[in-house]
Amino acid sequence: MSLAPTSDQPLYQQLADSFAEAIHQGTLKPGKRLPAIRRVAQSHHVSVNTVLNAWQMLEDRGLIEARPQSGYYVRGVLPAVTRHGQHKARVRDPSSGKLDLIDKVFAAQNHPDYTNISLACPQDSELFPAARIARITASLLRRHSNIIGRYALPPGSERLREEIARRALHAGQTLTADEITLTHGCMEALQLALRAVTQPGDCVGLESPTYFFLFPLLASLGLKALEIPTDPQHGLSLDALEMLLQEQRIKALIAMPSVQNPLGCGMSLENKKRLAKLVNTYHVPLIEDGLYDELQFDWPLSPAVKAFDRDGWVIYCTSFTKTVAPDFRLGWTAAGRFHDAIARLKAVSSMAESALLSETLAEFLASGGYDHHLRTLRRRYAANLDEARGLIARHFPVGTRATLPRGGFVFWVELPGSVNTTEMFDRLLQEQICVTPGALYSLSERYNHALRLSCCYPFDARYTRAIQRAGEIACELAGVPCGEAQGVPLRPQTV
């Protein structure tokens, strides 16, 4: 790798990222000794201190370890989650069984005294450009003091819609401002899309596992769910989907093709093109949830499926809540052939989004600060994921597996044996620690041994202690020692 001295990323960080990628790709395997520090410094034309700083960063991320009088070695890492077993495609009622557990999890996640290691809501103020947003808001109020004295009317801020259209080019989408509907976060975008393309009693295809709040959303609209196998590395099974489309078993599909929640996986470009072709061929709308798309670790970003939408059967939904300003609740949708229907539904349900917040976000996007902010977020979350997976490898039972996400900040953990993570959730609640059990992510019982963890929090003593305590309880339930106690390298496995 050639380092870029003119980059806004320090040289030691570039070097650390290049070696981290080599470890994740299997080029540098567990137990392998890293090249001598002076040799790395010479080959990359950097100082010895730069290499030492890079090695320190890799140690902090749990990827390498120093051995006295021997050098630095690649640590054992968690095995990958393997392909989930086959399951029958059964239509299920999302209003049964899971809603009480969802309410219980939300109550715990909202409790200020609890240590949360699973909620997908960044809690570190450094993850958002709050000061910059505050200055822009104050400036707008000084220049346009009457902005809060006027009603915002549909279709909402033209400037923000123009900035969104400009940014959509990064995801391969060619849009105009008139094709974009502003929404109150991504959840409203998903709800409007479902209302536009389904009727009560219809069946909607979902990834399995999937984001658990889709179940109460479907239930509120009188819809049924049919879960489709989703590979932990490659995403939605298109063969299974095509069979369902041929049999006309679903009226719509909700999927996260670029960065899936909770697995963190992403579909290949070839599969995204095939997915777009399938929904256009069978005339079944795809509601594409792109909430984490701008947090993909690879650059350039992998295009959205919407980029390959021939006849407008893909409804793209996303928001800025995970990247800029959660409290603004500003999202948007590009709905193709369903644009007019969704725009009308938006107008009669919640009219329009705040003009002050919309203009503030538009100015921030136009200033160019957003791209720099995103680069910082991607690096931060990639490092956090490495460190969190390192903690899991040390403190959770031997045989634990975890996904290696393509972006975002959540990942999926599967425990060995007969560990029931709902029982683990209940026990941790007694110690004011909150995790999200795998049972929430499916209407079946196939993920009772799994859980989703999040690493969008400060990695302080409180967070690391919560991970350690969760691991101790998991070891107790599994009757298996932790990875650190076993002392055996946990080698990555290829699916």
XYZ file of C-alpha atoms in Angstrom:
495
model
C 0.000 0.000 0.000
C 1.252 3.486 -0.836
C 0.516 6.010 1.891
C -0.839 9.449 1.029
C 0.941 12.232 2.963
C -1.605 14.787 1.708
C -4.575 12.849 3.088
C -6.480 14.210 6.086
C -5.892 10.794 7.664
C -2.598 10.528 9.625
C 0.046 8.233 8.155
C 0.011 5.901 11.168
C -3.753 5.481 10.771
C -3.421 4.722 7.053
C -0.751 2.147 7.882
C -2.868 0.571 10.626
C -5.882 0.365 8.303
C -3.836 -1.345 5.574
C -2.574 -4.027 7.977
C -6.077 -4.414 9.487
C -7.422 -5.103 5.993
C -4.690 -7.695 5.406
C -5.690 -9.425 8.657
C -9.399 -9.411 7.783
C -8.698 -10.740 4.281
C -6.595 -13.582 5.709
C -3.334 -12.396 4.128
C -1.890 -12.096 7.630
C -3.148 -15.126 9.539
C -3.548 -15.625 13.315
C -0.202 -16.418 14.923
C 1.837 -14.903 12.076
C 4.634 -12.534 13.075
C 4.447 -9.025 11.659
C 7.444 -7.686 9.725
C 10.116 -5.942 11.783
C 9.280 -2.350 12.642
C 12.337 -0.888 10.887
C 11.626 -2.913 7.774
C 8.029 -1.604 7.640
C 9.294 1.943 8.178
C 11.765 1.629 5.309
C 9.357 0.002 2.870
C 6.644 2.607 3.511
C 9.042 5.578 3.800
C 7.839 6.566 7.265
C 9.467 6.954 10.651
C 9.806 4.220 13.244
C 7.473 6.235 15.515
C 4.804 6.168 12.802
C 4.980 2.364 12.690
C 4.896 2.138 16.501
C 1.785 4.342 16.567
C 0.172 2.124 13.928
C 1.010 -1.012 15.925
C -0.451 0.613 19.050
C -3.683 1.294 17.165
C -3.842 -2.327 15.982
C -3.259 -3.502 19.560
C -6.100 -1.279 20.761
C -8.329 -2.794 18.083
C -7.488 -6.281 19.346
C -5.863 -7.386 16.083
C -2.231 -7.863 17.153
C -0.308 -8.532 20.346
C 3.254 -7.894 21.490
C 5.286 -10.890 22.675
C 8.302 -10.085 24.862
C 11.644 -10.322 23.026
C 9.865 -11.719 19.978
C 7.911 -8.974 18.201
C 4.308 -8.409 17.214
C 1.933 -11.191 16.155
C -1.551 -11.383 14.683
C -4.018 -12.314 17.385
C -6.586 -15.059 17.113
C -9.875 -13.568 15.942
C -13.484 -14.665 16.151
C -14.719 -17.285 13.704
C -17.177 -15.985 11.135
C -20.871 -16.728 11.445
C -21.598 -19.532 8.993
C -24.522 -19.838 6.646
C -27.770 -20.314 8.541
C -29.607 -23.619 8.073
C -32.454 -24.019 5.623
C -35.918 -23.098 6.805
C -39.382 -23.308 5.325
C -40.899 -20.084 4.050
C -43.929 -19.706 6.330
C -46.306 -16.772 6.380
C -46.511 -15.447 9.942
C -48.548 -12.910 11.860
C -46.091 -10.277 13.179
C -48.498 -9.215 15.928
C -48.036 -12.453 17.841
C -45.360 -13.343 20.342
C -42.596 -10.777 19.917
C -44.221 -7.427 20.701
C -44.056 -7.792 24.494
C -40.347 -8.637 24.328
C -39.742 -5.645 22.032
C -41.465 -3.369 24.567
C -39.345 -4.821 27.359
C -36.113 -4.242 25.413
C -37.073 -0.663 24.540
C -37.896 0.102 28.172
C -34.446 -1.116 29.233
C -32.699 0.727 26.407
C -34.339 3.996 27.429
C -33.385 3.677 31.107
C -30.663 6.242 31.893
C -29.023 4.077 34.565
C -28.483 1.076 32.285
C -25.291 0.331 30.363
C -26.445 -0.349 26.828
C -24.270 -2.389 24.495
C -26.898 -3.109 21.863
C -28.954 -0.005 21.018
C -28.175 1.233 17.481
C -28.279 4.881 18.534
C -24.833 6.483 18.837
C -24.358 7.858 22.349
C -20.973 9.558 21.964
C -21.302 13.304 21.283
C -18.048 13.186 19.305
C -19.845 11.120 16.655
C -22.000 14.062 15.562
C -21.053 17.565 14.316
C -23.177 19.171 17.031
C -21.199 22.403 17.348
C -21.196 22.972 13.589
C -24.929 22.278 13.351
C -25.613 24.647 16.265
C -23.681 27.479 14.557
C -25.571 26.991 11.300
C -28.924 26.939 13.122
C -28.087 30.128 15.041
C -26.958 31.867 11.857
C -30.179 30.927 10.051
C -32.286 32.269 12.912
C -30.381 35.569 12.877
C -30.782 35.964 9.113
C -34.344 34.601 8.861
C -35.949 35.173 12.256
C -39.435 34.578 10.848
C -38.610 31.034 9.694
C -40.156 29.505 12.825
C -43.285 31.623 12.426
C -44.317 30.044 9.120
C -45.839 26.681 8.396
C -43.671 24.287 6.424
C -45.751 22.987 3.529
C -45.294 20.042 1.163
C -43.031 19.139 -0.536
C -40.689 20.796 1.975
C -37.281 22.446 1.561
C -36.265 22.547 -2.092
C -32.682 23.286 -1.147
C -32.446 20.178 1.031
C -34.004 18.021 -1.689
C -31.478 19.393 -4.186
C -28.588 18.586 -1.841
C -29.951 15.077 -1.305
C -30.215 14.559 -5.058
C -26.607 15.702 -5.463
C -25.401 13.339 -2.754
C -27.422 10.423 -4.131
C -24.961 10.301 -7.013
C -22.485 8.685 -4.576
C -24.881 5.737 -4.353
C -25.311 5.576 -8.125
C -28.748 7.223 -8.106
C -29.639 9.913 -10.631
C -32.471 11.891 -9.050
C -34.030 15.325 -9.205
C -35.345 17.308 -6.241
C -38.897 16.687 -7.463
C -38.417 12.907 -7.139
C -37.576 13.125 -3.419
C -40.056 13.154 -0.528
C -38.787 14.362 2.847
C -39.908 12.224 5.794
C -39.747 12.146 9.574
C -36.836 9.728 9.737
C -36.371 6.440 7.924
C -39.168 4.693 9.829
C -41.778 7.060 8.417
C -40.328 6.511 4.949
C -40.727 2.739 5.393
C -44.258 3.147 6.735
C -45.332 5.412 3.862
C -43.846 2.982 1.359
C -45.756 0.038 2.866
C -49.000 2.027 2.911
C -48.526 2.940 -0.740
C -47.910 -0.584 -2.062
C -49.878 -2.958 0.220
C -53.351 -3.582 1.614
C -54.228 -5.143 5.000
C -53.833 -8.902 4.777
C -50.991 -8.751 2.228
C -47.725 -10.598 2.828
C -44.381 -8.767 2.873
C -41.014 -10.470 2.363
C -38.354 -9.766 5.001
C -34.712 -10.715 5.430
C -34.002 -13.249 8.164
C -32.755 -12.069 10.601
C -34.166 -8.573 10.139
C -34.549 -5.295 12.044
C -37.011 -6.170 14.802
C -39.093 -2.968 14.704
C -40.426 -4.021 11.298
C -42.654 -6.537 13.095
C -44.764 -3.982 15.021
C -44.772 -1.783 11.910
C -46.263 -4.597 9.806
C -48.684 -5.498 12.595
C -49.954 -1.897 12.800
C -50.808 -2.027 9.083
C -52.471 -5.434 9.235
C -49.746 -7.069 7.139
C -48.224 -10.542 7.361
C -44.533 -11.456 7.110
C -42.612 -14.098 5.208
C -38.944 -14.460 6.146
C -36.340 -15.088 3.440
C -32.941 -16.689 4.205
C -30.138 -14.126 4.454
C -26.494 -15.155 4.347
C -24.307 -13.590 7.093
C -21.708 -12.562 4.502
C -23.524 -12.207 1.187
C -27.011 -11.031 2.115
C -30.478 -11.963 0.893
C -30.885 -15.315 -0.893
C -31.953 -14.335 -4.398
C -32.705 -17.929 -5.363
C -35.226 -18.188 -2.515
C -36.628 -14.766 -3.401
C -37.077 -15.666 -7.071
C -39.039 -18.779 -6.124
C -41.370 -16.702 -3.935
C -41.832 -14.162 -6.719
C -42.653 -16.908 -9.208
C -45.252 -18.280 -6.795
C -46.659 -14.754 -6.211
C -46.400 -15.192 -2.453
C -45.364 -11.641 -1.528
C -46.746 -8.224 -2.445
C -43.611 -6.281 -1.430
C -40.083 -6.825 -0.118
C -38.120 -4.895 2.519
C -34.334 -5.335 2.430
C -31.047 -3.661 3.382
C -28.736 -4.689 0.514
C -25.644 -2.570 1.321
C -25.261 -2.729 5.133
C -27.783 -5.078 6.703
C -29.093 -4.734 10.244
C -28.356 -6.844 12.311
C -25.764 -8.836 10.312
C -23.759 -5.963 8.825
C -23.341 -7.866 5.540
C -23.582 -6.397 2.052
C -24.658 -7.824 -1.287
C -22.248 -7.947 -4.212
C -22.723 -5.593 -7.148
C -23.777 -8.518 -9.322
C -26.455 -9.559 -6.821
C -27.750 -5.995 -6.496
C -28.224 -5.860 -10.252
C -29.995 -9.218 -10.169
C -32.262 -8.048 -7.325
C -33.250 -4.931 -9.283
C -33.995 -7.078 -12.335
C -36.131 -9.500 -10.298
C -38.421 -6.863 -8.778
C -38.769 -5.088 -12.120
C -39.542 -8.351 -13.913
C -42.154 -9.555 -11.417
C -43.544 -6.078 -10.624
C -43.113 -6.504 -6.881
C -41.861 -3.329 -5.160
C -38.587 -3.446 -3.230
C -38.491 -1.100 -0.248
C -34.734 -0.574 0.005
C -33.662 0.516 3.486
C -30.414 2.441 3.019
C -30.066 3.727 6.575
C -26.393 2.677 6.903
C -25.385 3.053 3.240
C -23.197 6.115 3.792
C -21.354 4.279 6.565
C -19.961 1.596 4.244
C -16.270 1.107 4.947
C -15.253 0.612 1.313
C -14.769 3.575 -1.010
C -16.194 4.274 -3.478
C -19.497 3.266 -1.969
C -21.259 0.246 -3.396
C -24.276 1.565 -5.349
C -27.802 1.150 -4.057
C -30.105 -1.324 -5.794
C -32.097 1.787 -6.731
C -29.244 2.682 -9.106
C -30.255 -0.284 -11.301
C -34.011 0.294 -11.093
C -35.272 0.201 -14.674
C -38.990 0.921 -14.282
C -39.350 2.489 -10.824
C -40.128 -0.601 -8.719
C -37.503 0.248 -6.052
C -38.459 2.636 -3.233
C -35.277 3.913 -1.597
C -35.588 5.012 2.066
C -32.989 6.486 4.401
C -32.300 9.302 6.874
C -29.566 11.396 8.466
C -30.302 10.208 12.030
C -27.299 7.865 12.215
C -24.793 10.291 10.755
C -25.623 13.959 11.444
C -28.413 14.869 13.849
C -30.592 12.172 15.461
C -33.019 14.657 16.982
C -33.734 16.312 13.626
C -35.433 13.076 12.474
C -34.913 14.045 8.830
C -35.226 11.274 6.287
C -36.198 10.900 2.666
C -37.460 8.522 0.048
C -37.091 8.255 -3.724
C -40.120 6.175 -4.687
C -40.002 5.870 -8.463
C -43.445 4.998 -9.846
C -44.901 5.319 -6.331
C -43.723 8.901 -5.788
C -47.102 10.608 -6.135
C -48.861 8.129 -3.847
C -46.212 8.478 -1.137
C -46.129 12.289 -1.423
C -49.909 12.403 -0.874
C -49.692 10.044 2.092
C -46.932 12.185 3.618
C -49.022 15.337 3.237
C -52.084 13.902 4.989
C -50.141 12.132 7.755
C -47.517 14.633 8.898
C -47.658 17.459 6.291
C -43.983 18.489 5.985
C -40.693 18.578 7.859
C -39.444 21.596 9.859
C -38.137 24.378 7.621
C -35.505 25.429 10.182
C -34.111 21.917 10.570
C -34.283 21.232 6.830
C -32.466 24.443 5.893
C -29.851 23.818 8.598
C -29.128 20.349 7.238
C -29.090 21.645 3.654
C -26.476 24.259 4.528
C -24.349 21.673 6.309
C -24.489 19.351 3.291
C -23.697 22.209 0.897
C -20.691 23.349 2.953
C -18.716 20.171 2.215
C -18.276 19.332 5.888
C -20.414 16.226 5.625
C -17.926 14.241 3.547
C -15.096 14.923 6.005
C -17.427 13.971 8.861
C -18.377 10.693 7.157
C -14.745 9.729 6.597
C -14.091 10.222 10.304
C -17.173 8.179 11.241
C -16.223 5.284 8.965
C -12.725 5.057 10.451
C -14.072 5.324 13.984
C -16.701 2.623 13.522
C -14.323 0.253 11.713
C -11.891 0.561 14.634
C -14.692 0.181 17.184
C -15.919 -3.008 15.516
C -12.424 -4.502 15.627
C -12.057 -3.615 19.297
C -15.516 -4.914 20.219
C -14.909 -8.199 18.390
C -11.586 -8.478 20.227
C -13.436 -8.116 23.537
C -15.908 -10.811 22.474
C -13.040 -13.153 21.527
C -11.475 -12.713 24.974
C -14.539 -12.805 27.219
C -17.192 -14.923 25.454
C -17.280 -18.739 25.319
C -14.963 -20.642 23.011
C -16.974 -21.399 19.885
C -18.631 -17.978 19.770
C -18.936 -16.596 16.245
C -19.469 -13.047 15.004
C -20.024 -11.284 11.712
C -17.494 -8.857 10.245
C -19.663 -5.990 8.988
C -19.124 -4.088 5.741
C -20.134 -0.845 7.443
C -22.126 0.705 10.262
C -21.667 -0.162 13.917
C -23.793 -3.231 14.738
C -22.754 -6.861 14.470
C -24.261 -10.292 15.058
C -22.953 -12.768 17.615
C -23.896 -16.450 17.811
C -23.149 -18.393 20.986
C -22.273 -22.090 21.230
C -24.395 -24.868 22.623
C -27.867 -24.277 23.958
C -27.361 -20.753 25.312
C -30.673 -18.878 25.299
C -29.905 -15.186 24.876
C -33.350 -14.151 26.136
C -32.408 -15.730 29.465
C -29.052 -13.973 29.178
C -30.907 -10.673 28.535
C -33.041 -11.128 31.663
C -30.032 -11.902 33.849
C -28.071 -8.918 32.572
C -31.034 -6.613 33.208
C -30.709 -7.448 36.900
C -27.233 -5.889 36.697
C -28.480 -2.901 34.654
C -26.836 -4.079 31.423
C -28.900 -4.243 28.240
C -28.310 -6.497 25.207
C -30.729 -7.358 22.398
C -31.551 -11.090 22.194
C -31.644 -12.786 18.812
C -35.244 -13.886 19.372
C -36.325 -10.346 18.459
C -34.962 -10.562 14.918
C -37.241 -13.321 13.654
C -40.813 -14.512 14.119
C -39.408 -18.032 14.401
C -37.186 -19.365 17.186
C -34.102 -20.010 15.062
C -31.975 -17.209 16.558
C -32.516 -17.858 20.257
C -28.749 -18.481 20.606
C -27.769 -15.141 19.038
C -27.679 -11.465 19.939
C -26.911 -8.141 18.306
C -24.266 -5.872 19.794
C -23.481 -2.277 18.992
C -20.249 -0.320 19.211
C -21.414 3.275 18.831
C -20.563 4.148 22.424
C -17.436 5.450 24.147
C -15.142 2.485 24.752
C -14.707 3.346 28.409
C -14.480 1.128 31.487
C -18.261 0.973 31.770
C -18.698 -0.373 28.224
C -15.856 -2.884 28.393
C -17.028 -4.113 31.808
C -20.523 -4.685 30.374
C -19.056 -6.764 27.520
C -16.965 -8.741 30.001
C -19.938 -9.377 32.275
C -22.096 -10.465 29.335
C -19.343 -12.884 28.377
C -19.128 -14.281 31.899
C -22.853 -15.027 31.962
C -22.678 -16.538 28.462
C -19.829 -18.826 29.594
C -21.837 -19.866 32.622
C -24.914 -20.672 30.506
C -22.851 -22.521 27.894
C -20.695 -24.391 30.414
C -17.666 -23.413 28.315
C -14.600 -21.331 29.271
C -13.976 -17.957 27.691
C -11.640 -17.602 24.736
C -8.955 -15.918 26.858
C -8.975 -18.721 29.429
C -8.767 -21.411 26.764
C -5.734 -19.795 25.144
C -6.528 -21.279 21.730
C -6.391 -19.086 18.603
C -9.862 -18.487 17.210
C -9.229 -18.644 13.500
C -11.474 -16.901 10.985
C -13.456 -19.262 8.775
C -14.611 -18.691 5.234
C -18.191 -19.470 4.381
